[in-house]
CSV table of C-alpha atoms in Angstrom, one decimal:
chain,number,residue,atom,x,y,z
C,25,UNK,CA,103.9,139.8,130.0
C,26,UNK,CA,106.6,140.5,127.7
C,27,UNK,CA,108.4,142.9,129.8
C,28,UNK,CA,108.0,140.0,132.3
C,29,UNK,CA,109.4,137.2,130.3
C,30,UNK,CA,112.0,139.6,128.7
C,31,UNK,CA,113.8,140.2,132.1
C,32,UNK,CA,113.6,136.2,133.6
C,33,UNK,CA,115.6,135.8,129.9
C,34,UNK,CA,117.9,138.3,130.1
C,35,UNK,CA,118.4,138.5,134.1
C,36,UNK,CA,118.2,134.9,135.2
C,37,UNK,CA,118.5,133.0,132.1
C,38,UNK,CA,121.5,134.7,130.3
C,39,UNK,CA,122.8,137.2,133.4
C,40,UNK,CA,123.0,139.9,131.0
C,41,UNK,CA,124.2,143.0,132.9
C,42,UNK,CA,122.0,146.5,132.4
C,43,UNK,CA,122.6,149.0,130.3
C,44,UNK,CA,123.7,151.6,133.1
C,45,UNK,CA,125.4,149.9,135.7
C,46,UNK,CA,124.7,152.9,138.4
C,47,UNK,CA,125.3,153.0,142.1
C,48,UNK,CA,122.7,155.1,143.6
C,49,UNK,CA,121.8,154.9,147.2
C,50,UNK,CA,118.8,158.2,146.6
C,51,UNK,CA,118.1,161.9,146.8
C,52,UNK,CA,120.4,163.8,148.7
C,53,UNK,CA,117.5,165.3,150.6
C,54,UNK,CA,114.1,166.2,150.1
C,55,UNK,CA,114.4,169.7,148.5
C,56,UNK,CA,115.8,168.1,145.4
C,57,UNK,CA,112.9,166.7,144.2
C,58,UNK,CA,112.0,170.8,143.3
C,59,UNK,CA,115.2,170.1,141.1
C,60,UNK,CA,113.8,167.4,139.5
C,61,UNK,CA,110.5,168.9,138.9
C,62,UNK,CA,112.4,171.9,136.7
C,63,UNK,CA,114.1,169.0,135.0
C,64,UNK,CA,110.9,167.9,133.9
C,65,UNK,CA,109.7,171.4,132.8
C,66,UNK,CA,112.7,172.2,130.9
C,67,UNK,CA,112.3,168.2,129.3
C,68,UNK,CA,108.5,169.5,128.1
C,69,UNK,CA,109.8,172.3,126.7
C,70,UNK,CA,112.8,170.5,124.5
C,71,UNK,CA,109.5,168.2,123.6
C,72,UNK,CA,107.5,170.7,122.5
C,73,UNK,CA,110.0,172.2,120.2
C,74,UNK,CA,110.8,168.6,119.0
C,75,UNK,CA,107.1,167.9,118.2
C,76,UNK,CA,106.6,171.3,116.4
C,77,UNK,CA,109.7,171.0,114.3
C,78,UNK,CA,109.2,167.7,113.5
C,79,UNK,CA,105.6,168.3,112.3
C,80,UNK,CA,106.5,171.6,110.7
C,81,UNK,CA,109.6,170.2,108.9
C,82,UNK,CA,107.5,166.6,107.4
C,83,UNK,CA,104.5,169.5,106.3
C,84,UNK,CA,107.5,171.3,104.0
C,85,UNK,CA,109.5,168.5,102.9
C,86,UNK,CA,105.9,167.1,101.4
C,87,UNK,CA,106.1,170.2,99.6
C,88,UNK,CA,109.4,170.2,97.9
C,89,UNK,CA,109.5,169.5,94.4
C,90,UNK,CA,111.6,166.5,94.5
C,91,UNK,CA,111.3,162.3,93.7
C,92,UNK,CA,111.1,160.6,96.7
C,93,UNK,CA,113.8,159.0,96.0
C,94,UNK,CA,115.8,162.2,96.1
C,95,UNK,CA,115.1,162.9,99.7
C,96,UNK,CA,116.3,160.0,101.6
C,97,UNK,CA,119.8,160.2,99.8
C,98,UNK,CA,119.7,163.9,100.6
C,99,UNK,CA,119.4,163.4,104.6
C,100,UNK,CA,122.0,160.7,104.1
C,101,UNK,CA,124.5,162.8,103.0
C,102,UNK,CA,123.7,165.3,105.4
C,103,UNK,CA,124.0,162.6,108.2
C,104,UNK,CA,127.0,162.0,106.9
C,105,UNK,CA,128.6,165.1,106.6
C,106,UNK,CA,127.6,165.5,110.4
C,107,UNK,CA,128.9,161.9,111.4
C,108,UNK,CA,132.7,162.9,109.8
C,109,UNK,CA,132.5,165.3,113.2
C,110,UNK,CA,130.2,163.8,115.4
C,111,UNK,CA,130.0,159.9,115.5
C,112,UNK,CA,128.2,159.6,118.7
C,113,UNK,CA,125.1,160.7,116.9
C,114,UNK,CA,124.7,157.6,114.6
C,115,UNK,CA,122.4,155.0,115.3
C,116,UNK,CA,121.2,154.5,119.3
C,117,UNK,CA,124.4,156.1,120.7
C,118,UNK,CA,125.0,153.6,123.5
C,119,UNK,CA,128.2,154.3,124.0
C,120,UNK,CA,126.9,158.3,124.4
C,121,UNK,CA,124.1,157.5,126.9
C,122,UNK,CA,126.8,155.4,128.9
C,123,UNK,CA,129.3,158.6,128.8
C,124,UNK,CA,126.3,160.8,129.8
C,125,UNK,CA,126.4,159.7,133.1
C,126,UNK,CA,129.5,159.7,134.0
C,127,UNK,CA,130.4,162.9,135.9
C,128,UNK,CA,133.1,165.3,133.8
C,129,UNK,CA,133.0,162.6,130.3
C,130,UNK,CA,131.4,166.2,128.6
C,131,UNK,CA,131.1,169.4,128.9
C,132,UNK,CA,128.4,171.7,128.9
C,133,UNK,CA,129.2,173.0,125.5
C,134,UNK,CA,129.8,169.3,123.8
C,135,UNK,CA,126.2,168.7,125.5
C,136,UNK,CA,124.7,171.4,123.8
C,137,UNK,CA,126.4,170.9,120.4
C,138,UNK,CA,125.7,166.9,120.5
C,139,UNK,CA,121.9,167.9,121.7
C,140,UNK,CA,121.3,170.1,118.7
C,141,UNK,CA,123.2,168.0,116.5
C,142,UNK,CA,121.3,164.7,117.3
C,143,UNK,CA,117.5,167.1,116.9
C,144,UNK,CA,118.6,168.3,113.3
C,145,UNK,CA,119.8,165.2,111.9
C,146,UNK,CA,116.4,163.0,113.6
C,147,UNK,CA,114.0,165.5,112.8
C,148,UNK,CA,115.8,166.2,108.9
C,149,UNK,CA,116.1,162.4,108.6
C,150,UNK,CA,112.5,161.2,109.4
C,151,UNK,CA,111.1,164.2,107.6
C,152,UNK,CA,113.0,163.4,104.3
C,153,UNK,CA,111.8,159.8,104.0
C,154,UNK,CA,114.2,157.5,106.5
C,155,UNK,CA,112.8,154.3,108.2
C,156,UNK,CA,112.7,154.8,111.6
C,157,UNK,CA,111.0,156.3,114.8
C,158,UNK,CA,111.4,159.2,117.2
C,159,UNK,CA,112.0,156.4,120.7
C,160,UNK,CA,115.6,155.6,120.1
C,161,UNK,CA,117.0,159.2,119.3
C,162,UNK,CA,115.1,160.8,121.7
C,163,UNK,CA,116.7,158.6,124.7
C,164,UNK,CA,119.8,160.1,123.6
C,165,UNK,CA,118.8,163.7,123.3
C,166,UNK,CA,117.2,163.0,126.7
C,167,UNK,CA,120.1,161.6,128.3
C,168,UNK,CA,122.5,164.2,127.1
C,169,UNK,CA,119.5,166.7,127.9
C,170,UNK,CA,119.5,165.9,131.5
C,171,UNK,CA,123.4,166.1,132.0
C,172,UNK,CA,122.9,169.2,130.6
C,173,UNK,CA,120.8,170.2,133.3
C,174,UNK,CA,123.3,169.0,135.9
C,175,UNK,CA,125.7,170.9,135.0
C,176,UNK,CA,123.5,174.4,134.7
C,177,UNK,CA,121.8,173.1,138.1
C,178,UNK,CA,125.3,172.5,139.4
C,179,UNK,CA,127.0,175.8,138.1
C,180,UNK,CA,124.1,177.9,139.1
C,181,UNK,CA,122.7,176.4,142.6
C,182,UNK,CA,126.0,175.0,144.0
C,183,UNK,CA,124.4,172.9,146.4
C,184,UNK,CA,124.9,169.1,147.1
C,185,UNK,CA,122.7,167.2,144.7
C,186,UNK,CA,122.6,163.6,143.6
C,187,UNK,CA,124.9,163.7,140.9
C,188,UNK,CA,124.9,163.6,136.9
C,189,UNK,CA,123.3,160.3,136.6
C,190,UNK,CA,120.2,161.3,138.4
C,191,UNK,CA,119.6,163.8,136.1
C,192,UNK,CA,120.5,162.4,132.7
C,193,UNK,CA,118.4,159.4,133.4
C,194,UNK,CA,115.6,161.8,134.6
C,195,UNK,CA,116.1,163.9,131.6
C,196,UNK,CA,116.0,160.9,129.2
C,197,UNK,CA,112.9,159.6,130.3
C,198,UNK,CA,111.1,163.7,130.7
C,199,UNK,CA,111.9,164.1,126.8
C,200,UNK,CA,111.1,160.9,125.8
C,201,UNK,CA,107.6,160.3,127.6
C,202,UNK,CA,105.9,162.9,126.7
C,203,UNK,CA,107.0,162.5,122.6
C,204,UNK,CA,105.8,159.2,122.3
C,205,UNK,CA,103.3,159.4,124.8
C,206,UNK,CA,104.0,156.6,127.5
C,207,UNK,CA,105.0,158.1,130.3
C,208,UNK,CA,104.2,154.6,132.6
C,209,UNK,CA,106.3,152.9,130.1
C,210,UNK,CA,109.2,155.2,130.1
C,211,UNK,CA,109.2,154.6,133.9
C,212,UNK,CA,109.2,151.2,134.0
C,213,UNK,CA,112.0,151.2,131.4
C,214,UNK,CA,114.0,153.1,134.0
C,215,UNK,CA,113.8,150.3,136.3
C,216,UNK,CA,114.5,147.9,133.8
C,217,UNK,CA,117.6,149.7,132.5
C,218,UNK,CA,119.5,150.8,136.1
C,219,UNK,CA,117.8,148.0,138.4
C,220,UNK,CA,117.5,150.6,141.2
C,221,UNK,CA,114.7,152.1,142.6
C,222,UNK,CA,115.7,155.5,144.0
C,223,UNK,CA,116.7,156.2,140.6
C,224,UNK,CA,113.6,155.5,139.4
C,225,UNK,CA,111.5,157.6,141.9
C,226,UNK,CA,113.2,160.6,140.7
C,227,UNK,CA,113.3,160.2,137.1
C,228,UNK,CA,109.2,159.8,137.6
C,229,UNK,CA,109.1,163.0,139.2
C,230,UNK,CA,110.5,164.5,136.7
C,231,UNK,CA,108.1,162.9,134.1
C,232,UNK,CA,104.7,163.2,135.4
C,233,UNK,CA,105.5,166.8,135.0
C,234,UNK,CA,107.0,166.9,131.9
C,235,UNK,CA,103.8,164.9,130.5
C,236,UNK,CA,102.1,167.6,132.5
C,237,UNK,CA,103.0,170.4,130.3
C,238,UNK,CA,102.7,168.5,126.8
C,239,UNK,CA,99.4,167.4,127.5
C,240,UNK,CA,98.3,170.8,128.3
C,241,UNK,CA,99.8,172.2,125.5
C,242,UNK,CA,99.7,169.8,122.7
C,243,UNK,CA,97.8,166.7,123.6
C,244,UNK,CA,99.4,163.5,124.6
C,245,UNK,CA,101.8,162.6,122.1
C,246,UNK,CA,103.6,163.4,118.7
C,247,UNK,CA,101.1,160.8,117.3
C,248,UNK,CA,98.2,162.4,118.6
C,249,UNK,CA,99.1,165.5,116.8
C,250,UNK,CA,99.7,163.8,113.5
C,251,UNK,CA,96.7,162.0,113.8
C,252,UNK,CA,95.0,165.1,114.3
C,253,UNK,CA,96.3,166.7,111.4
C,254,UNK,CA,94.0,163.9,109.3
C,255,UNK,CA,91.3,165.2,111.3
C,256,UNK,CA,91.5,162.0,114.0
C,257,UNK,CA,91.1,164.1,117.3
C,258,UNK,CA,91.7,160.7,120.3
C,259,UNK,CA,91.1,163.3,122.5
C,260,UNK,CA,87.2,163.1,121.3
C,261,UNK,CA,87.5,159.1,122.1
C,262,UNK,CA,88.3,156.4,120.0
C,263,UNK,CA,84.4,155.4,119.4
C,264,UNK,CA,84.2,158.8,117.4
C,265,UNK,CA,87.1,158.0,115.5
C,266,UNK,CA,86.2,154.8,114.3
C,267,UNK,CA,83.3,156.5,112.8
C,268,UNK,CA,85.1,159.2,111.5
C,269,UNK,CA,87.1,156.4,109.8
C,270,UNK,CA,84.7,154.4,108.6
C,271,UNK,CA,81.8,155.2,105.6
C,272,UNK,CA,78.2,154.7,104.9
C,273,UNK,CA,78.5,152.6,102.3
C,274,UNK,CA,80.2,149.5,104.6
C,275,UNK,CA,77.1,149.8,106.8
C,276,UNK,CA,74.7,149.5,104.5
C,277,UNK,CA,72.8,146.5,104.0
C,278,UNK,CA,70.8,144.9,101.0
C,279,UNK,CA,69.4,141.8,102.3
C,280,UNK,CA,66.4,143.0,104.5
C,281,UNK,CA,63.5,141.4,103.6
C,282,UNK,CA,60.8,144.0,101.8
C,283,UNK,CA,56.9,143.4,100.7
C,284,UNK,CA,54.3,145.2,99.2
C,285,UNK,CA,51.3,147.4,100.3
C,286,UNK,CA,48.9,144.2,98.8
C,287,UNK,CA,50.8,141.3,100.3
C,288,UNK,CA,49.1,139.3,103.0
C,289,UNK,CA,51.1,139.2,106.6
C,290,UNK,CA,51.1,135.1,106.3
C,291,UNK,CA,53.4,135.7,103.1
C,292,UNK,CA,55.3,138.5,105.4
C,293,UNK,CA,55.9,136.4,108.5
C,294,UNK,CA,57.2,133.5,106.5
C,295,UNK,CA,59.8,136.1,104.6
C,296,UNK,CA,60.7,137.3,108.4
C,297,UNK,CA,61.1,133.9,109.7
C,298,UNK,CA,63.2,132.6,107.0
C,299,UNK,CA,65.1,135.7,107.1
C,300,UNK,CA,67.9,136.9,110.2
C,301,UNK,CA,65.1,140.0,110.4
C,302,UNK,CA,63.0,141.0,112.9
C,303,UNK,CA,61.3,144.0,110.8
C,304,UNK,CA,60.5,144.0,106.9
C,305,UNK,CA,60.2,147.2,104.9
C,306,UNK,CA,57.0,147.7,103.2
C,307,UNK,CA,56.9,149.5,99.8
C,308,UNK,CA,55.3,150.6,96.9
C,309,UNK,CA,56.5,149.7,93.4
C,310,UNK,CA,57.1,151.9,90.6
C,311,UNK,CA,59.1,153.9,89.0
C,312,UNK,CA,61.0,154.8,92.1
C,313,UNK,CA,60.7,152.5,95.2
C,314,UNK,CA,59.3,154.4,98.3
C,315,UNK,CA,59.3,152.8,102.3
C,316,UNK,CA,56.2,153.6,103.6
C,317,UNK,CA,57.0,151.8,107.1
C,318,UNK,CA,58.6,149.3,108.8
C,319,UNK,CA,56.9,146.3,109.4
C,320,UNK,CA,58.2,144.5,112.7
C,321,UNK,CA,57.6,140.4,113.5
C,322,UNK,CA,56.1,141.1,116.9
C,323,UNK,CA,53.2,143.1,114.9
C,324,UNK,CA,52.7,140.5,113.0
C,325,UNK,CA,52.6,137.9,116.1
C,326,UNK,CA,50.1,140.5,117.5
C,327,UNK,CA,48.1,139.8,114.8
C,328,UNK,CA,47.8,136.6,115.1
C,329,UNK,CA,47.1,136.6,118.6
C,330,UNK,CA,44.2,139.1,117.8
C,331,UNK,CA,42.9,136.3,115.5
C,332,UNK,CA,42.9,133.5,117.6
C,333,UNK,CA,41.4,135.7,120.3
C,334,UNK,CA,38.3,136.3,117.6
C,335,UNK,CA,37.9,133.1,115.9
């Protein structure tokens, strides 16, 4: 529904152009779609080493012996020190994703730089205390991934293909998807960032397989794994880990209605019917209260059936 009422707005209401304005008629052939698939592999890979380092680097920053006011303005500086050289890897990078598609903006060696760049300064950011979530730098080091790609694919295969913008928006979406765990999503943001459809196809090839991988090798999403590591396994359901989250003492209930061995079941039913009961608890009192059983209205309306039927 949002998605929904987000596009009438910005499409029909305002005519607000996409982000990528791509012309993209489709694959090139058939036999691409392997190409795409490896696209997606290498994209699971670049996730899994983002997940890791992201979870190993948060478990030693905990560790450091420093106010937590310290950290944030550490990774600042850092982030700027890295900024002073590479600008394009402040805040979303629009500008970069935009350039990422464009066939000979970088080269392979500016890719891989701005890649690593963008990876260290997210994961050393996040880890040291910043605001912020993995989504918007990871479209970037996706994008950038997937030109990356092209260019290796292109180098190496030499073969007609569909060009750098399949591939970076492929590559975007196979990194992202699997890190946050939304693969449908990250499809359907496709669409809603190109407007075309061929495009789309492909980049989904590329991240079923991706998600593939992750899943296989470290569940279904950066969450999941930092959820697991407070011993919340989703994987297990989310009926087990509600009760995993939740104690014994919020369940437990006072208000039951309770009589003793001696008292009568007329005295009994009239505590069960003005009670939200169906069962009483009957005990013995002393030093230390004891159930013996649990009483239950329907025995007590057998009763009285058994008495009319006498009488």
């Amino acid at each position: 529904m949002s998605a929904a009422t987000g596009y009438i707005f910005s499409d029909q209401i305002f005519e607000i152009e996409p982000l990528f304005l791509i012309e993209f008629s489709g694959v090139e052939n058939s036999g691409e779609f392997i190409l795409f698939i490896l696209v997606g592999l290498l994209s699971a890979c670049l996730a899994l080493f983002f997940i890791s380092s992201l979870l190993s680097s948060q478990r030693h920053a905990k560790e450091l012996p420093l106010p937590a006011f310290v950290k944030p303005a550490i990774a600042g500086f850092v982030l700027g020190l890295f900024a002073l050289i590479l600008p394009e890897i402040l805040g979303i990078g629009t500008e970069a994703m935009r350039f990422a598609t464009i066939e000979g903006a970088y080269d392979i060696k500016e890719l891989a730089v701005l890649i690593i760049a963008k990876i260290a300064v997210t994961i050393l950011c996040i880890s040291f205390g910043f605001v912020g979530g993995v989504f918007s730098p990871l479209l970037l080091i996706g994008i950038l991934f997937g030109a990356f790609n092209w260019l290796l694919i292109d180098e190496i295969f030499n073969i007609p293909n569909s060009g750098v913008t399949a591939y970076s928006i492929a590559g975007m979406m196979a990194v992202t998807s699997p890190v946050i765990g939304a693969p449908l999503t990250c499809i359907l943001i496709v669409f809603e960032l190109t407007r075309n459809y061929e495009l789309t196809i492909a980049a989904m090839v590329a991240v079923v397989f991706s998600n593939l991988v992750v899943a296989k090798t470290l569940g279904r999403s950066l969450f999941d794994c930092q959820l697991l590591s407070k011993g919340i396994n989703l994987a297990e359901g989310r009926d087990k880990a509600i009760l995993q989250a939740t104690s014994v003492g919020t369940l437990v209930r006072t208000d039951f209605p309770i009589a003793c061995i001696e008292e009568s079941a007329t005295s009994l039913n009239v505590k069960l019917e003005k009670s939200a009961w169906s069962e009483a608890y009957i005990i013995s009192q002393g030093v230390n209260f004891s159930v013996h059983t649990a009483l239950f209205s329907h025995k007590i309306s057998q009763l009285k059936e058994r008495f009319i039927y006498q009488t």
